[in-house]
Amino acid sequence: SNKIYDQAFEWRFEFPALLDEEGIFTGFDIIIANPPYIDSETMVRVMPDLRNLYTGKYKTTCGNWDMFIAFIELGIILLKSNGIFCNIIPNKLVAAKYAIELRNLLSKNNILEVRDYSRIDVFTNAAVYPVTIILKKGERIQKSLFSIMDNIIDVRQTNYVDPNLISHQSYWDIFFVDEPVFRLILKMNEFPKLIDSNLEVLGAATVADAYEIKKMIEEQKSEDDTGFKLINSGTIDPFQPLWGIKACRYIKDCYMKPVVPQQKLRNYNTSRYHQSKSHKIVVASMSTRYEACLDIRGEYIAGKSTTILLGDDNDLYCVAGIVNSKLASFWLNIVFNSLKMSGGAINVGKNEIQMLPLPNPLPLWFNDIYLLIDSIMRKRETEPYYDTSKEKTAIDLLVYHLYGLTYDEVLIVDPETPITREEYEKEQ
């Protein structure tokens, strides 16, 4: 970085005090900034050449990155050793997938404090959820403070986090929770991730696919219609699709029993055809929790804003039980808290599914989960509004045991659990 800025003559003229005796740029003592809040879509549309330039120039500008990513890396480059860096930036820094490389860079330095202001109105005229970060450039030598703010001035809670732990966690939302919750999330994160299992995780439809599929949609005319039944986030319920029960809104139109002719889909895209024909789990996108339905007959086509998991039927049943459990949704809401939209919904996609801790290999007693899910699906075929709470509670119990939760940890996940301590500990 010194060579880059030694060649930039503007530094010589404007900041001569920052040059050593040989004219080499040595860095600033402190950098304070409020970078422009420009998202990736705006950059692609308004400044594509500049975006391409920054993508090639900086190591942290990966994926669907926003402008603040490049600003932070540049700020660290411009600091001298032990220099202080302070920025106010969107809270996407904490959990966005595209910010992973930036978080890795920050964790190699001495993070003094990250403050979460996202729960209060900092900017009255901007819908931004900000955090601030103060960092000292150089070796990590002390614990970092992760603070939740009560208001602009007062700190509600501060957690002191070991720097080695920060460097081993790709997502930082967990550092802003109470100690018991923090320890529970760390316990879950010791398990392998779903991405390491035998299941394949795929985006169901690109934007282009979604519009092409829209042209093929028909209302089912009879029970003999062999077209794929279209479902999307609005018609996905835990374990069972709501096709034909709830209206499906799809790209400005509304359908009650939408189907896509199989041959038309095959002619358009054989990959989408085989995905639809496959046994799978379909996961809804915009939701406050995981919602995943099973397609064990290969009769549904997943629409836009959904994710599909392909695999062996036994694994699909077990994973569907885990994904739909209260424990999985608890983990989702803690780990990806800073990605929440208004109303608390999270845009659940491949990344938010692949990162879910999942025992690998899956347990041999999956048959217990299979029987419970099979009971739910059979009963809801004839009674669409059948009360599944009893079966879901039993599945939750199995999942708690699967992850080795104590009863006190179960109460953290679900303070109103109907399971008594005696019942729970008897099953262990």
mmCIF file with all atom_site columns, C-alpha atoms in Angstrom, residues 5 46 59 141 150 280 299 330 386:
data_model
loop_
_atom_site.group_PDB
_atom_site.id
_atom_site.type_symbol
_atom_site.label_atom_id
_atom_site.label_alt_id
_atom_site.label_comp_id
_atom_site.label_asym_id
_atom_site.label_entity_id
_atom_site.label_seq_id
_atom_site.pdbx_PDB_ins_code
_atom_site.Cartn_x
_atom_site.Cartn_y
_atom_site.Cartn_z
_atom_site.occupancy
_atom_site.B_iso_or_equiv
_atom_site.pdbx_formal_charge
_atom_site.auth_seq_id
_atom_site.auth_comp_id
_atom_site.auth_asym_id
_atom_site.auth_atom_id
_atom_site.pdbx_PDB_model_num
ATOM 1 C CA . TYR A 1 5   ? 0.443   6.067   -2.316  1.00 0.00 ? 5   TYR A CA 1
ATOM 2 C CA . VAL A 1 46  ? -25.367 4.437   -11.987 1.00 0.00 ? 46  VAL A CA 1
ATOM 3 C CA . LYS A 1 59  ? -9.565  -7.431  -1.579  1.00 0.00 ? 59  LYS A CA 1
ATOM 4 C CA . ILE A 1 141 ? -3.923  -7.442  21.935  1.00 0.00 ? 141 ILE A CA 1
ATOM 5 C CA . ASP A 1 150 ? -30.227 2.372   24.604  1.00 0.00 ? 150 ASP A CA 1
ATOM 6 C CA . LYS A 1 280 ? -37.011 -31.835 -2.245  1.00 0.00 ? 280 LYS A CA 1
ATOM 7 C CA . GLU A 1 299 ? -44.960 -32.575 -8.057  1.00 0.00 ? 299 GLU A CA 1
ATOM 8 C CA . PHE A 1 330 ? -34.060 -19.147 17.156  1.00 0.00 ? 330 PHE A CA 1
ATOM 9 C CA . TYR A 1 386 ? -55.549 -29.658 11.101  1.00 0.00 ? 386 TYR A CA 1
#
